[in-house]
Amino acid sequence: MTAPAELLAVATEIAREAGDLARRRRSEGVAIAATKSALADIVTEADQEVEHLIRERLAAARPGDGFFGEESAPSASETGVTWVIDPIDGTVNYAAGIGNYAVSIAAVTGPVDPASWTAQAGVVYAPALGECFHATRGGGAWRGETRLRVSESSPAGALLGTGFGYDPATHAGDLATVAAVMPIARDLRRMGAAALDLSYVAAGRLDGYVERGLQPWDVAAGALLVTEAGGRLSQWEREERRRLFIAGGVSVHDEIVRLLAPKA
Ligand code: IPD
Ligand code: CA
């Protein structure tokens, strides 16, 4: 098995090149290439180009590893390592000219399913913000040279993050989830990039995070950041394709679980 630090070195170099490409393309103007699951679920030409670049670089650096990305067909692993990629997380922000978007690259082993894989290394690079978050299994979570630690709970209440699915039919359920957790909230953020939301939980900027319906590539790197920063995660399969994902410092995470647990 390759050491997590070696996987991280590969991921970091590629994430920086990919993020810088995304940022350059953004400054040249953005074209919507297609819509996907719903009208709001857009993909830009840059999403596709950036994923293509990441895939090429990984194939050259790590032949035989598997690939599982948001914008192209998966390929199976021959080495036990699979790369889980979101080329631009926060595509709606990206298209709107809002800088809260990131490249997310993770190396995982085991089944390609966030409930059962083991994340070995992860990078979340936000080129427009100039921030790069990274973690390795057992090696801690970092922003550049700064070690990250999730927040402790505060008597003023928790600063929570969330997100919403693109399909309008899911909005009522998402809003009900938010309503259920608001009793412990000081305030709520919907910043538009799940990989960064999780990085912010790891950094102690957000105290907790909850979202339904996240995809594996949204969470692969960010979830490792949270656990390596001393946080806690839960994933519940409650409805078809609407997996509920909870992250936070230990006490805020546990409070959210208590508020959302099905009542007997
Ligand atoms: C989306 C973002 C958003 C979250 C959505 C994701 P995308 O990813 O992470 O914050 O609320 O659930 O699909 O489409 O921008 O890569
Ligand atoms: Ca995403």
mmCIF file of C-alpha atoms and ligand atoms in Angstrom:
data_model
loop_
_atom_site.group_PDB
_atom_site.id
_atom_site.type_symbol
_atom_site.label_atom_id
_atom_site.label_comp_id
_atom_site.label_asym_id
_atom_site.label_seq_id
_atom_site.Cartn_x
_atom_site.Cartn_y
_atom_site.Cartn_z
ATOM 1 C CA MET A 1 0.000 0.000 0.000
ATOM 2 C CA THR A 2 1.314 3.430 -0.923
ATOM 3 C CA ALA A 3 1.810 5.694 2.107
ATOM 4 C CA PRO A 4 -0.906 8.348 2.546
ATOM 5 C CA ALA A 5 1.734 11.096 2.403
ATOM 6 C CA GLU A 6 2.783 9.950 -1.077
ATOM 7 C CA LEU A 7 -0.831 9.997 -2.259
ATOM 8 C CA LEU A 8 -1.213 13.472 -0.752
ATOM 9 C CA ALA A 9 1.817 14.775 -2.634
ATOM 10 C CA VAL A 10 0.311 13.593 -5.931
ATOM 11 C CA ALA A 11 -3.117 15.031 -5.029
ATOM 12 C CA THR A 12 -1.740 18.406 -3.959
ATOM 13 C CA GLU A 13 0.314 19.014 -7.072
ATOM 14 C CA ILE A 14 -2.582 18.070 -9.354
ATOM 15 C CA ALA A 15 -5.182 20.035 -7.331
ATOM 16 C CA ARG A 16 -3.071 23.182 -7.607
ATOM 17 C CA GLU A 17 -2.642 22.841 -11.356
ATOM 18 C CA ALA A 18 -6.351 22.032 -11.782
ATOM 19 C CA GLY A 19 -7.510 24.894 -9.549
ATOM 20 C CA ASP A 20 -5.303 27.369 -11.339
ATOM 21 C CA LEU A 21 -6.760 26.202 -14.668
ATOM 22 C CA ALA A 22 -10.314 26.649 -13.308
ATOM 23 C CA ARG A 23 -9.497 30.139 -12.096
ATOM 24 C CA ARG A 24 -7.911 31.112 -15.416
ATOM 25 C CA ARG A 25 -10.927 29.827 -17.353
ATOM 26 C CA ARG A 26 -13.243 31.754 -15.018
ATOM 27 C CA SER A 27 -11.393 34.993 -15.745
ATOM 28 C CA GLU A 28 -11.891 34.335 -19.488
ATOM 29 C CA GLY A 29 -15.686 33.972 -19.012
ATOM 30 C CA VAL A 30 -17.821 30.900 -18.347
ATOM 31 C CA ALA A 31 -20.059 28.953 -20.713
ATOM 32 C CA ILE A 32 -22.694 26.552 -19.400
ATOM 33 C CA ALA A 33 -22.021 23.307 -21.286
ATOM 34 C CA ALA A 34 -25.114 21.348 -20.199
ATOM 35 C CA THR A 35 -27.626 20.772 -17.438
ATOM 36 C CA LYS A 36 -27.697 17.426 -15.641
ATOM 37 C CA SER A 37 -30.208 16.020 -13.134
ATOM 38 C CA ALA A 38 -32.277 19.214 -12.936
ATOM 39 C CA LEU A 39 -32.330 22.624 -14.644
ATOM 40 C CA ALA A 40 -30.311 24.111 -11.775
ATOM 41 C CA ASP A 41 -27.686 21.334 -11.992
ATOM 42 C CA ILE A 42 -25.326 22.973 -14.436
ATOM 43 C CA VAL A 43 -21.962 21.883 -15.774
ATOM 44 C CA THR A 44 -19.569 24.364 -17.332
ATOM 45 C CA GLU A 45 -16.974 23.621 -19.979
ATOM 46 C CA ALA A 46 -14.405 24.268 -17.268
ATOM 47 C CA ASP A 47 -15.811 21.449 -15.054
ATOM 48 C CA GLN A 48 -15.218 19.018 -17.919
ATOM 49 C CA GLU A 49 -11.826 20.401 -18.906
ATOM 50 C CA VAL A 50 -10.569 20.430 -15.307
ATOM 51 C CA GLU A 51 -11.704 16.848 -14.681
ATOM 52 C CA HIS A 52 -10.005 15.793 -17.935
ATOM 53 C CA LEU A 53 -6.744 17.404 -16.779
ATOM 54 C CA ILE A 54 -6.937 15.712 -13.358
ATOM 55 C CA ARG A 55 -7.645 12.351 -14.975
ATOM 56 C CA GLU A 56 -4.712 12.649 -17.367
ATOM 57 C CA ARG A 57 -2.305 13.696 -14.628
ATOM 58 C CA LEU A 58 -3.438 10.854 -12.326
ATOM 59 C CA ALA A 59 -3.159 8.269 -15.104
ATOM 60 C CA ALA A 60 0.427 9.397 -15.725
ATOM 61 C CA ALA A 61 1.442 9.551 -12.038
ATOM 62 C CA ARG A 62 -0.517 6.528 -10.756
ATOM 63 C CA PRO A 63 -1.278 4.030 -13.552
ATOM 64 C CA GLY A 64 -3.714 1.323 -12.465
ATOM 65 C CA ASP A 65 -5.484 3.373 -9.790
ATOM 66 C CA GLY A 66 -9.270 3.659 -10.083
ATOM 67 C CA PHE A 67 -11.074 6.889 -10.951
ATOM 68 C CA PHE A 68 -14.465 8.125 -9.750
ATOM 69 C CA GLY A 69 -15.288 11.695 -10.765
ATOM 70 C CA GLU A 70 -18.340 13.892 -11.118
ATOM 71 C CA GLU A 71 -18.056 14.556 -14.853
ATOM 72 C CA SER A 72 -16.791 11.357 -16.536
ATOM 73 C CA ALA A 73 -17.216 7.574 -16.483
ATOM 74 C CA PRO A 74 -15.608 5.684 -13.584
ATOM 75 C CA SER A 75 -12.776 3.202 -14.032
ATOM 76 C CA ALA A 76 -12.025 0.307 -11.682
ATOM 77 C CA SER A 77 -8.874 0.128 -9.579
ATOM 78 C CA GLU A 78 -6.133 -2.444 -10.161
ATOM 79 C CA THR A 79 -4.032 -1.229 -7.220
ATOM 80 C CA GLY A 80 -6.621 -0.890 -4.441
ATOM 81 C CA VAL A 81 -6.487 2.936 -4.609
ATOM 82 C CA THR A 82 -9.329 4.930 -6.189
ATOM 83 C CA TRP A 83 -9.284 8.693 -6.788
ATOM 84 C CA VAL A 84 -12.556 10.449 -6.008
ATOM 85 C CA ILE A 85 -12.741 13.796 -7.775
ATOM 86 C CA ASP A 86 -14.933 16.867 -7.865
ATOM 87 C CA PRO A 87 -13.230 19.086 -10.466
ATOM 88 C CA ILE A 88 -15.186 22.185 -9.421
ATOM 89 C CA ASP A 89 -17.277 21.876 -6.280
ATOM 90 C CA GLY A 90 -19.530 24.931 -6.137
ATOM 91 C CA THR A 91 -20.247 25.107 -9.865
ATOM 92 C CA VAL A 92 -23.177 27.492 -9.353
ATOM 93 C CA ASN A 93 -20.872 29.898 -7.469
ATOM 94 C CA TYR A 94 -18.262 29.466 -10.194
ATOM 95 C CA ALA A 95 -20.732 30.306 -12.942
ATOM 96 C CA ALA A 96 -22.025 33.300 -10.975
ATOM 97 C CA GLY A 97 -18.550 34.743 -10.354
ATOM 98 C CA ILE A 98 -18.551 33.943 -6.612
ATOM 99 C CA GLY A 99 -15.143 32.730 -5.411
ATOM 100 C CA ASN A 100 -16.388 30.022 -3.035
ATOM 101 C CA TYR A 101 -15.551 27.045 -5.236
ATOM 102 C CA ALA A 102 -12.852 24.371 -4.992
ATOM 103 C CA VAL A 103 -11.146 21.411 -6.595
ATOM 104 C CA SER A 104 -11.588 18.331 -4.390
ATOM 105 C CA ILE A 105 -9.281 15.313 -4.794
ATOM 106 C CA ALA A 106 -9.236 12.276 -2.490
ATOM 107 C CA ALA A 107 -7.502 8.898 -2.573
ATOM 108 C CA VAL A 108 -9.560 6.092 -1.004
ATOM 109 C CA THR A 109 -9.165 2.359 -0.527
ATOM 110 C CA GLY A 110 -11.923 -0.237 -0.186
ATOM 111 C CA PRO A 111 -15.369 -0.045 -1.790
ATOM 112 C CA VAL A 112 -16.110 3.168 -3.707
ATOM 113 C CA ASP A 113 -18.825 4.216 -1.270
ATOM 114 C CA PRO A 114 -18.401 6.962 1.343
ATOM 115 C CA ALA A 115 -20.099 4.797 3.978
ATOM 116 C CA SER A 116 -17.452 2.075 3.700
ATOM 117 C CA TRP A 117 -14.269 3.326 2.018
ATOM 118 C CA THR A 118 -11.141 4.341 3.904
ATOM 119 C CA ALA A 119 -9.948 7.777 2.847
ATOM 120 C CA GLN A 120 -6.143 7.912 2.756
ATOM 121 C CA ALA A 121 -5.501 11.478 1.606
ATOM 122 C CA GLY A 122 -7.548 14.482 0.544
ATOM 123 C CA VAL A 123 -7.032 17.994 -0.799
ATOM 124 C CA VAL A 124 -9.547 20.817 -1.165
ATOM 125 C CA TYR A 125 -8.033 23.752 -3.060
ATOM 126 C CA ALA A 126 -9.967 27.004 -3.487
ATOM 127 C CA PRO A 127 -7.950 28.992 -6.037
ATOM 128 C CA ALA A 128 -10.002 32.202 -5.886
ATOM 129 C CA LEU A 129 -9.681 32.249 -2.081
ATOM 130 C CA GLY A 130 -6.014 31.251 -2.090
ATOM 131 C CA GLU A 131 -6.639 28.471 0.439
ATOM 132 C CA CYS A 132 -5.562 24.846 0.293
ATOM 133 C CA PHE A 133 -6.824 22.338 2.886
ATOM 134 C CA HIS A 134 -5.326 18.867 3.143
ATOM 135 C CA ALA A 135 -5.371 15.760 5.306
ATOM 136 C CA THR A 136 -3.910 12.277 5.455
ATOM 137 C CA ARG A 137 -5.188 9.298 7.397
ATOM 138 C CA GLY A 138 -3.517 9.553 10.794
ATOM 139 C CA GLY A 139 -1.559 12.658 9.781
ATOM 140 C CA GLY A 140 -3.977 15.414 10.815
ATOM 141 C CA ALA A 141 -5.797 18.108 8.867
ATOM 142 C CA TRP A 142 -4.056 21.245 7.687
ATOM 143 C CA ARG A 143 -4.545 24.586 5.926
ATOM 144 C CA GLY A 144 -1.125 25.205 4.467
ATOM 145 C CA GLU A 145 1.234 24.866 7.438
ATOM 146 C CA THR A 146 -1.510 25.411 10.048
ATOM 147 C CA ARG A 147 -2.851 22.362 11.876
ATOM 148 C CA LEU A 148 -6.653 22.366 12.012
ATOM 149 C CA ARG A 149 -8.946 21.584 14.901
ATOM 150 C CA VAL A 150 -12.755 21.547 14.952
ATOM 151 C CA SER A 151 -14.490 24.049 17.255
ATOM 152 C CA GLU A 152 -15.738 23.354 20.767
ATOM 153 C CA SER A 153 -19.409 24.126 21.389
ATOM 154 C CA SER A 154 -20.179 27.677 22.430
ATOM 155 C CA PRO A 155 -22.968 28.918 24.707
ATOM 156 C CA ALA A 156 -23.873 31.439 21.976
ATOM 157 C CA GLY A 157 -25.030 28.536 19.787
ATOM 158 C CA ALA A 158 -23.562 26.873 16.716
ATOM 159 C CA LEU A 159 -22.696 28.456 13.388
ATOM 160 C CA LEU A 160 -24.123 25.829 11.051
ATOM 161 C CA GLY A 161 -23.686 25.205 7.329
ATOM 162 C CA THR A 162 -26.025 23.432 4.969
ATOM 163 C CA GLY A 163 -26.783 22.944 1.283
ATOM 164 C CA PHE A 164 -29.763 22.184 -0.934
ATOM 165 C CA GLY A 165 -30.295 19.703 -3.732
ATOM 166 C CA TYR A 166 -30.848 20.935 -7.279
ATOM 167 C CA ASP A 167 -34.181 19.151 -7.778
ATOM 168 C CA PRO A 168 -36.992 21.478 -6.610
ATOM 169 C CA ALA A 169 -38.888 18.408 -5.356
ATOM 170 C CA THR A 170 -36.248 17.984 -2.638
ATOM 171 C CA HIS A 171 -36.377 21.545 -1.293
ATOM 172 C CA ALA A 172 -39.214 21.039 1.209
ATOM 173 C CA GLY A 173 -37.332 18.157 2.842
ATOM 174 C CA ASP A 174 -34.091 20.161 2.921
ATOM 175 C CA LEU A 175 -35.872 23.115 4.537
ATOM 176 C CA ALA A 176 -37.477 20.788 7.118
ATOM 177 C CA THR A 177 -33.996 19.512 8.008
ATOM 178 C CA VAL A 178 -32.814 23.096 8.496
ATOM 179 C CA ALA A 179 -35.865 23.934 10.627
ATOM 180 C CA ALA A 180 -35.160 20.923 12.841
ATOM 181 C CA VAL A 181 -31.564 21.998 13.604
ATOM 182 C CA MET A 182 -32.184 25.748 14.004
ATOM 183 C CA PRO A 183 -32.891 25.490 17.756
ATOM 184 C CA ILE A 184 -29.139 24.989 18.364
ATOM 185 C CA ALA A 185 -28.000 27.531 15.758
ATOM 186 C CA ARG A 186 -26.546 30.959 16.318
ATOM 187 C CA ASP A 187 -26.739 31.436 12.552
ATOM 188 C CA LEU A 188 -26.823 29.465 9.309
ATOM 189 C CA ARG A 189 -24.687 29.590 6.132
ATOM 190 C CA ARG A 190 -25.448 28.159 2.671
ATOM 191 C CA MET A 191 -22.168 28.877 0.929
ATOM 192 C CA GLY A 192 -22.554 26.596 -2.064
ATOM 193 C CA ALA A 193 -19.600 24.180 -2.012
ATOM 194 C CA ALA A 194 -19.863 21.111 0.225
ATOM 195 C CA ALA A 195 -16.118 20.341 0.053
ATOM 196 C CA LEU A 196 -15.376 23.811 1.423
ATOM 197 C CA ASP A 197 -18.162 23.588 4.030
ATOM 198 C CA LEU A 198 -16.470 20.456 5.383
ATOM 199 C CA SER A 199 -13.044 22.125 5.235
ATOM 200 C CA TYR A 200 -14.513 25.002 7.255
ATOM 201 C CA VAL A 201 -15.850 22.551 9.850
ATOM 202 C CA ALA A 202 -12.326 21.099 10.090
ATOM 203 C CA ALA A 203 -10.924 24.614 10.506
ATOM 204 C CA GLY A 204 -13.421 25.445 13.281
ATOM 205 C CA ARG A 205 -15.034 28.188 11.178
ATOM 206 C CA LEU A 206 -18.338 26.318 11.024
ATOM 207 C CA ASP A 207 -19.388 24.409 14.155
ATOM 208 C CA GLY A 208 -21.570 21.923 12.290
ATOM 209 C CA TYR A 209 -22.896 20.985 8.873
ATOM 210 C CA VAL A 210 -25.868 19.037 7.609
ATOM 211 C CA GLU A 211 -27.006 18.249 4.066
ATOM 212 C CA ARG A 212 -29.166 15.642 2.350
ATOM 213 C CA GLY A 213 -28.299 14.057 -0.978
ATOM 214 C CA LEU A 214 -24.555 14.687 -1.194
ATOM 215 C CA GLN A 215 -22.586 12.669 -3.742
ATOM 216 C CA PRO A 216 -19.387 10.715 -2.940
ATOM 217 C CA TRP A 217 -17.141 13.274 -4.704
ATOM 218 C CA ASP A 218 -18.659 16.143 -2.659
ATOM 219 C CA VAL A 219 -17.499 14.602 0.626
ATOM 220 C CA ALA A 220 -14.496 12.355 -0.074
ATOM 221 C CA ALA A 221 -11.738 14.834 0.819
ATOM 222 C CA GLY A 222 -13.779 17.031 3.184
ATOM 223 C CA ALA A 223 -14.892 14.169 5.423
ATOM 224 C CA LEU A 224 -11.276 13.116 6.001
ATOM 225 C CA LEU A 225 -10.438 16.726 6.889
ATOM 226 C CA VAL A 226 -13.210 16.731 9.517
ATOM 227 C CA THR A 227 -12.213 13.477 11.212
ATOM 228 C CA GLU A 228 -8.503 14.307 11.113
ATOM 229 C CA ALA A 229 -9.338 17.653 12.777
ATOM 230 C CA GLY A 230 -10.999 15.794 15.662
ATOM 231 C CA GLY A 231 -14.569 16.084 14.377
ATOM 232 C CA ARG A 232 -17.293 13.524 13.980
ATOM 233 C CA LEU A 233 -19.371 12.421 10.968
ATOM 234 C CA SER A 234 -22.580 10.480 10.441
ATOM 235 C CA GLN A 235 -24.244 9.306 7.252
ATOM 236 C CA TRP A 236 -27.753 7.939 7.247
ATOM 237 C CA GLU A 237 -29.429 6.210 4.363
ATOM 238 C CA ARG A 238 -32.957 7.375 4.995
ATOM 239 C CA GLU A 239 -34.429 7.902 1.572
ATOM 240 C CA GLU A 240 -33.411 6.678 -1.845
ATOM 241 C CA ARG A 241 -30.490 8.865 -3.061
ATOM 242 C CA ARG A 242 -31.020 11.364 -0.224
ATOM 243 C CA ARG A 243 -28.303 10.252 2.172
ATOM 244 C CA LEU A 244 -28.237 12.575 5.187
ATOM 245 C CA PHE A 245 -24.746 13.765 6.021
ATOM 246 C CA ILE A 246 -23.897 15.330 9.406
ATOM 247 C CA ALA A 247 -20.481 16.732 10.390
ATOM 248 C CA GLY A 248 -19.195 18.839 13.234
ATOM 249 C CA GLY A 249 -17.247 19.172 16.394
ATOM 250 C CA VAL A 250 -18.217 16.263 18.644
ATOM 251 C CA SER A 251 -20.869 17.977 20.758
ATOM 252 C CA VAL A 252 -22.509 19.885 17.892
ATOM 253 C CA HIS A 253 -22.515 16.756 15.742
ATOM 254 C CA ASP A 254 -24.170 14.796 18.549
ATOM 255 C CA GLU A 255 -26.761 17.546 19.083
ATOM 256 C CA ILE A 256 -27.658 17.505 15.380
ATOM 257 C CA VAL A 257 -27.979 13.715 15.474
ATOM 258 C CA ARG A 258 -30.293 14.013 18.482
ATOM 259 C CA LEU A 259 -32.462 16.604 16.706
ATOM 260 C CA LEU A 260 -32.708 14.628 13.456
ATOM 261 C CA ALA A 261 -32.949 11.084 14.802
ATOM 262 C CA PRO A 262 -36.269 9.497 13.858
ATOM 263 C CA LYS A 263 -38.656 9.711 16.825
ATOM 264 C CA ALA A 264 -39.623 6.246 18.088
HETATM 265 C C1 IPD B 1 -22.866 21.009 -5.077
HETATM 266 C C2 IPD B 1 -22.305 21.889 -3.986
HETATM 267 C C3 IPD B 1 -23.417 22.427 -3.122
HETATM 268 C C4 IPD B 1 -24.254 21.329 -2.529
HETATM 269 C C5 IPD B 1 -24.796 20.422 -3.624
HETATM 270 C C6 IPD B 1 -23.648 19.876 -4.458
HETATM 271 P P1 IPD B 1 -21.473 20.972 -7.371
HETATM 272 O O1 IPD B 1 -21.812 20.446 -5.858
HETATM 273 O O2 IPD B 1 -21.400 21.159 -3.170
HETATM 274 O O3 IPD B 1 -22.933 23.203 -2.037
HETATM 275 O O4 IPD B 1 -25.326 21.904 -1.796
HETATM 276 O O5 IPD B 1 -25.463 19.355 -2.978
HETATM 277 O O6 IPD B 1 -24.163 19.073 -5.494
HETATM 278 O O7 IPD B 1 -22.621 20.573 -8.236
HETATM 279 O O8 IPD B 1 -21.279 22.426 -7.299
HETATM 280 O O9 IPD B 1 -20.217 20.215 -7.703
HETATM 281 CA CA CA B 2 -19.809 18.871 -5.903
#
